XYZ file of N, CA and C in Angstrom:
432
model
N -14.215 11.652 4.436
C -15.515 11.586 4.028
C -16.403 12.151 5.058
N -17.229 13.099 4.813
C -18.086 13.482 5.696
C -19.430 12.809 5.986
N -20.020 12.924 7.183
C -21.196 12.115 7.489
C -22.192 12.356 6.393
N -22.448 13.449 5.723
C -23.477 13.728 4.894
C -23.465 12.951 3.666
N -22.289 12.305 3.196
C -22.050 11.594 1.957
C -22.412 10.145 2.243
N -22.753 9.662 3.513
C -23.138 8.203 3.653
C -24.732 8.345 4.131
N -25.263 7.428 3.572
C -26.727 7.361 3.910
C -27.093 5.852 3.670
N -28.310 5.284 4.336
C -28.794 4.186 4.164
C -29.745 4.244 2.971
N -29.886 3.243 2.217
C -30.910 3.256 1.047
C -31.626 1.858 1.298
N -32.861 1.884 1.438
C -33.770 0.915 1.342
C -34.123 0.489 -0.002
N -33.989 -0.976 -0.293
C -34.386 -1.420 -1.461
C -35.242 -2.605 -1.285
N -36.285 -2.740 -1.995
C -37.216 -3.834 -1.799
C -36.939 -4.900 -2.807
N -36.911 -6.119 -2.467
C -36.813 -7.182 -3.372
C -37.682 -8.221 -2.781
N -37.244 -9.608 -2.224
C -37.901 -10.489 -1.599
C -38.097 -9.900 -0.162
N -36.988 -9.226 0.309
C -37.007 -8.647 1.647
C -36.551 -7.404 1.392
N -36.468 -6.397 2.497
C -36.052 -4.918 2.382
C -34.676 -5.043 2.869
N -33.643 -4.499 2.143
C -32.236 -4.375 2.694
C -31.842 -3.086 2.663
N -30.747 -2.747 3.551
C -30.269 -1.555 3.563
C -28.739 -1.580 2.964
N -28.597 -0.646 2.102
C -27.127 -0.683 1.540
C -26.567 0.616 1.809
N -25.310 0.546 2.141
C -24.572 1.752 2.595
C -24.384 2.514 1.337
N -24.776 3.731 1.205
C -24.777 4.348 -0.227
C -23.601 5.415 0.062
N -22.591 5.188 -0.781
C -21.470 6.086 -0.851
C -21.219 6.412 -2.444
N -21.651 7.615 -2.629
C -21.721 7.942 -4.004
C -20.388 7.890 -4.481
N -20.113 7.531 -5.743
C -18.972 7.352 -6.509
C -18.279 8.839 -6.593
N -19.140 9.941 -6.413
C -18.665 11.532 -6.710
C -18.092 11.878 -5.223
N -18.409 11.065 -4.150
C -17.998 11.443 -2.754
C -16.585 11.444 -2.753
N -15.937 12.413 -2.050
C -14.559 12.544 -1.899
C -14.210 11.304 -0.879
N -13.120 10.486 -1.143
C -12.973 9.402 -0.324
C -13.507 8.012 -0.796
N -14.540 8.064 -1.699
C -14.959 6.910 -2.206
C -14.029 6.434 -3.092
N -13.979 4.879 -3.128
C -13.154 4.190 -3.921
C -13.671 3.431 -5.174
N -12.999 3.763 -6.335
C -13.556 3.214 -7.406
C -13.153 1.697 -7.460
N -13.995 0.974 -8.449
C -13.853 -0.394 -8.422
C -12.395 -0.872 -9.024
N -11.842 -0.031 -9.849
C -10.536 -0.137 -10.367
C -9.391 0.086 -9.185
N -9.722 1.021 -8.461
C -8.874 1.184 -7.101
C -8.943 -0.080 -6.372
N -10.155 -0.514 -6.088
C -10.306 -1.681 -5.349
C -9.633 -3.013 -5.761
N -9.739 -3.044 -7.180
C -9.288 -4.156 -7.831
C -7.768 -4.161 -7.786
N -7.017 -3.051 -7.824
C -5.633 -2.711 -7.470
C -5.230 -3.066 -6.200
N -6.183 -2.758 -5.128
C -5.710 -3.042 -3.730
C -5.701 -4.631 -3.727
N -6.789 -5.236 -4.235
C -6.965 -6.642 -4.129
C -5.849 -7.577 -4.939
N -5.397 -6.899 -5.955
C -4.193 -7.399 -6.523
C -2.816 -7.201 -5.856
N -2.547 -6.045 -5.386
C -1.295 -5.833 -4.651
C -1.458 -6.420 -3.289
N -2.680 -6.323 -2.630
C -2.736 -6.804 -1.374
C -1.883 -6.299 -0.324
N -1.554 -5.214 -0.155
C -0.793 -4.421 0.633
C -1.746 -4.040 2.004
N -1.244 -4.887 3.180
C -1.983 -4.962 4.248
C -2.545 -3.647 4.820
N -1.595 -2.501 4.449
C -1.862 -1.160 4.874
C -3.074 -0.497 4.031
N -3.389 -1.028 2.978
C -4.424 -0.582 2.144
C -5.641 -1.422 2.086
N -5.800 -2.456 2.514
C -7.030 -3.398 2.466
C -8.150 -2.642 3.059
N -7.988 -2.153 4.195
C -9.047 -1.426 4.954
C -9.774 -0.368 4.071
N -9.143 0.227 3.162
C -9.727 1.180 2.187
C -10.891 0.448 1.517
N -11.075 -0.931 1.429
C -12.188 -1.465 0.539
C -13.383 -1.156 1.292
N -13.582 -0.714 2.553
C -14.811 -0.324 2.961
C -15.404 0.972 2.404
N -14.693 1.614 1.568
C -15.240 2.996 0.942
C -15.596 2.637 -0.471
N -15.531 1.335 -0.950
C -16.280 1.003 -2.141
C -17.742 1.157 -2.200
N -18.226 2.034 -2.920
C -19.703 2.289 -3.025
C -20.586 1.031 -3.150
N -21.340 0.691 -2.313
C -22.164 -0.391 -2.300
C -23.808 0.100 -2.343
N -24.373 0.133 -3.588
C -25.529 0.648 -3.594
C -26.791 -0.305 -3.867
N -26.384 -1.408 -4.251
C -27.231 -2.380 -4.826
C -26.669 -3.860 -4.610
N -27.441 -4.721 -4.784
C -27.104 -6.276 -4.753
C -25.816 -6.612 -5.557
N -25.801 -5.936 -6.774
C -24.677 -6.157 -7.755
C -23.430 -5.700 -7.137
N -23.434 -4.523 -6.635
C -22.209 -4.019 -5.934
C -21.855 -4.873 -4.872
N -22.441 -5.376 -3.924
C -22.284 -6.306 -2.921
C -21.675 -7.549 -3.539
N -22.381 -8.103 -4.602
C -21.956 -9.279 -5.145
C -20.589 -9.257 -5.739
N -20.284 -7.957 -6.623
C -19.039 -7.737 -7.082
C -17.846 -7.881 -5.996
N -18.231 -7.172 -4.747
C -17.136 -7.079 -3.851
C -17.056 -8.455 -3.083
N -17.964 -8.982 -2.908
C -17.984 -10.420 -2.148
C -17.176 -11.243 -3.222
N -17.546 -11.256 -4.330
C -16.714 -12.131 -5.345
C -15.362 -11.745 -5.544
N -15.030 -10.568 -5.513
C -13.660 -9.943 -5.561
C -12.908 -10.459 -4.329
N -13.383 -10.406 -3.107
C -12.746 -10.968 -1.970
C -12.686 -12.361 -1.879
N -13.563 -13.147 -2.479
C -13.529 -14.622 -2.597
C -12.270 -14.899 -3.393
N -12.238 -14.129 -4.494
C -11.173 -14.652 -5.443
C -9.736 -14.318 -4.705
N -9.632 -13.096 -4.120
C -8.433 -12.741 -3.410
C -8.011 -13.837 -2.130
N -8.905 -14.155 -1.454
C -8.790 -15.138 -0.559
C -8.366 -16.650 -0.878
N -9.051 -16.801 -2.018
C -8.586 -18.151 -2.581
C -7.272 -18.281 -3.033
N -6.587 -17.037 -3.492
C -5.259 -17.053 -4.036
C -4.206 -16.495 -3.058
N -4.662 -16.192 -1.891
C -3.943 -15.651 -0.881
C -2.867 -16.734 -0.273
N -1.479 -16.452 -0.130
C -0.503 -17.242 0.397
C -0.079 -16.704 1.850
N -0.076 -15.375 1.975
C 0.339 -14.672 3.155
C -0.632 -14.566 4.250
N -0.263 -15.090 5.366
C -1.145 -14.952 6.732
C -1.818 -13.745 6.997
N -0.920 -12.565 6.998
C -0.979 -11.269 7.309
C -2.213 -10.689 6.360
N -2.007 -11.060 5.141
C -3.024 -10.593 4.041
C -4.262 -11.268 4.298
N -4.437 -12.425 4.653
C -5.594 -13.226 4.777
C -6.343 -12.767 5.962
N -5.550 -12.457 6.998
C -6.068 -12.030 8.210
C -6.754 -10.403 7.940
N -6.227 -9.614 7.290
C -6.640 -8.396 6.639
C -7.882 -8.529 6.266
N -8.160 -9.638 5.236
C -9.262 -9.618 4.362
C -10.318 -10.273 5.350
N -10.041 -11.257 6.194
C -10.948 -11.711 7.069
C -11.453 -10.626 8.253
N -10.575 -9.742 8.516
C -11.120 -8.391 9.392
C -12.028 -7.576 8.515
N -11.703 -7.451 7.374
C -12.482 -6.604 6.419
C -14.057 -7.075 6.510
N -14.042 -8.457 6.237
C -15.259 -9.109 6.238
C -16.090 -9.049 7.525
N -15.372 -9.232 8.711
C -15.870 -9.284 10.067
C -16.308 -7.788 10.387
N -15.438 -6.944 10.197
C -15.903 -5.603 10.762
C -16.663 -4.643 9.827
N -16.688 -4.758 8.476
C -17.477 -4.122 7.551
C -18.547 -4.913 6.945
N -18.044 -5.797 6.065
C -19.127 -6.561 5.292
C -20.235 -7.269 5.990
N -19.752 -8.091 6.799
C -20.911 -8.946 7.570
C -21.830 -7.970 8.428
N -21.328 -7.066 9.288
C -22.167 -6.245 10.001
C -23.208 -5.293 9.224
N -22.753 -4.939 8.023
C -23.685 -4.119 7.355
C -24.531 -4.689 6.343
N -24.082 -6.042 5.981
C -24.821 -6.731 4.898
C -25.170 -8.143 5.313
N -25.244 -8.511 6.526
C -25.256 -9.949 6.973
C -26.788 -10.613 6.399
N -27.720 -9.768 6.295
C -29.134 -10.381 5.843
C -29.133 -10.657 4.468
N -28.459 -9.754 3.773
C -28.288 -9.825 2.387
C -27.336 -11.004 1.945
N -26.429 -11.222 2.705
C -25.331 -12.197 2.439
C -26.045 -13.568 2.657
N -27.093 -13.791 3.615
C -27.601 -14.924 3.972
C -28.763 -15.287 3.035
N -29.498 -14.297 2.630
C -30.924 -14.578 1.893
C -30.644 -14.681 0.440
N -29.571 -14.163 -0.033
C -29.253 -14.221 -1.562
C -28.360 -15.472 -1.593
N -29.091 -16.429 -2.420
C -28.332 -17.851 -2.494
C -26.780 -17.687 -3.249
N -26.662 -16.852 -4.075
C -25.347 -16.494 -4.711
C -24.187 -16.000 -3.613
N -24.722 -15.035 -2.875
C -23.866 -14.509 -1.978
C -23.591 -15.429 -0.726
N -24.685 -16.204 -0.236
C -24.446 -17.273 0.710
C -23.440 -18.270 0.354
N -23.388 -18.676 -0.959
C -22.666 -19.886 -1.255
C -21.207 -19.286 -1.208
N -21.065 -18.060 -1.719
C -19.737 -17.359 -1.740
C -19.294 -17.156 -0.322
N -20.092 -16.779 0.466
C -19.428 -16.703 1.976
C -19.179 -18.069 2.566
N -20.048 -19.115 2.188
C -19.674 -20.439 2.799
C -18.256 -20.728 2.387
N -17.980 -20.397 0.912
C -16.684 -20.856 0.259
C -15.515 -20.058 1.029
N -15.702 -18.622 1.091
C -14.717 -17.907 1.734
C -14.387 -18.477 3.110
N -15.431 -18.538 3.925
C -15.344 -19.097 5.340
C -14.712 -20.338 5.447
N -15.070 -21.367 4.570
C -14.201 -22.611 4.373
C -12.851 -22.291 3.946
N -12.419 -21.465 3.128
C -10.979 -21.296 2.771
C -10.195 -20.687 3.941
N -10.808 -19.606 4.559
C -10.348 -18.965 5.675
C -9.928 -20.030 6.862
N -11.082 -20.894 7.023
C -10.764 -21.805 8.092
C -9.744 -22.734 7.930
N -9.125 -22.903 6.676
C -8.065 -23.819 6.503
C -6.719 -23.220 6.918
N -6.715 -21.846 7.211
C -5.503 -21.232 7.767
C -5.214 -21.656 9.240
N -4.216 -22.054 9.707
C -4.124 -22.423 11.038
C -3.833 -21.194 12.096
N -3.745 -20.050 11.476
C -3.672 -18.821 12.394
C -4.767 -18.557 13.270
N -4.513 -18.471 14.564
C -5.486 -18.325 15.578
C -6.553 -17.302 15.513
N -5.962 -16.017 15.118
C -6.599 -14.986 14.799
C -7.804 -15.032 13.685
N -7.453 -15.645 12.716
C -8.085 -15.876 11.380
C -9.334 -16.861 11.831
N -8.956 -17.941 12.741
C -10.017 -18.857 13.078
C -10.990 -18.341 14.103
N -10.593 -17.306 14.930
C -11.507 -16.570 15.779
C -12.423 -15.652 15.059
N -11.790 -14.961 13.901
C -12.603 -14.104 12.937
C -13.705 -15.059 12.329
N -13.211 -16.191 11.779
C -14.110 -17.203 11.037
C -15.464 -17.595 12.108
N -15.053 -17.989 13.207
C -15.928 -18.545 14.200
C -17.010 -17.198 14.404
N -16.385 -15.999 14.507
C -17.351 -14.861 15.028
C -18.218 -14.451 13.622
N -17.627 -14.636 12.478
C -18.380 -14.302 11.375
C -19.535 -15.308 11.200
N -19.183 -16.451 11.376
C -20.225 -17.853 11.416
C -21.274 -17.472 12.414
N -20.880 -17.031 13.586
C -21.900 -16.828 14.701
C -22.894 -15.723 14.190
N -22.280 -14.660 13.667
C -23.251 -13.518 13.062
C -24.204 -14.077 12.093
N -23.616 -14.813 11.182
C -24.544 -15.181 10.010
C -25.612 -16.162 10.387
N -25.091 -16.951 11.584
C -26.106 -18.078 11.962
C -27.231 -17.304 12.808
N -27.109 -16.048 13.297
C -27.912 -15.445 14.155
C -29.033 -14.977 13.155
N -28.685 -14.596 11.848
C -29.655 -14.274 10.719
C -30.560 -15.419 10.389
N -29.838 -16.633 10.347
C -30.623 -17.824 9.846
C -31.698 -18.043 11.110
N -31.219 -17.976 12.212
C -32.030 -18.238 13.304
C -33.443 -17.420 13.265
N -33.074 -16.254 12.778
C -34.337 -15.342 12.793
C -35.105 -15.596 11.708
N -34.702 -16.362 10.719
C -35.630 -16.839 9.787
C -35.753 -16.084 8.570
N -34.775 -15.115 8.262
C -34.741 -14.373 7.179
C -34.355 -15.086 5.818
């Protein structure tokens, strides 16, 4: 995917949020159907591809967060849970933390996701959960 196919789009709601705009026509963009297949199969070598799902608005972010929530709730393999937590930490939270904290529906889903991930005894998952919580708490302290 070339750099010209990715741009930040500002949307105004209660606050102004930036969404990573990857057009569904862009080479390398991942369709929702492909993302659903990845989340169903949960191959750890493919999960990182979810960062190429176009997120152009609140509904797209809500769909991806809900899909990750469902996948994490159903997961039994620690390696897959770690990859999903990694995706949250390195892609979703840095890009959308304000939206995740300011929108009640997303905030509740993130709380659930972090609670479920925190039940794992894997040290790496616990570290990622702590780091995600820290990043989200920084948003709360800013008062957004």
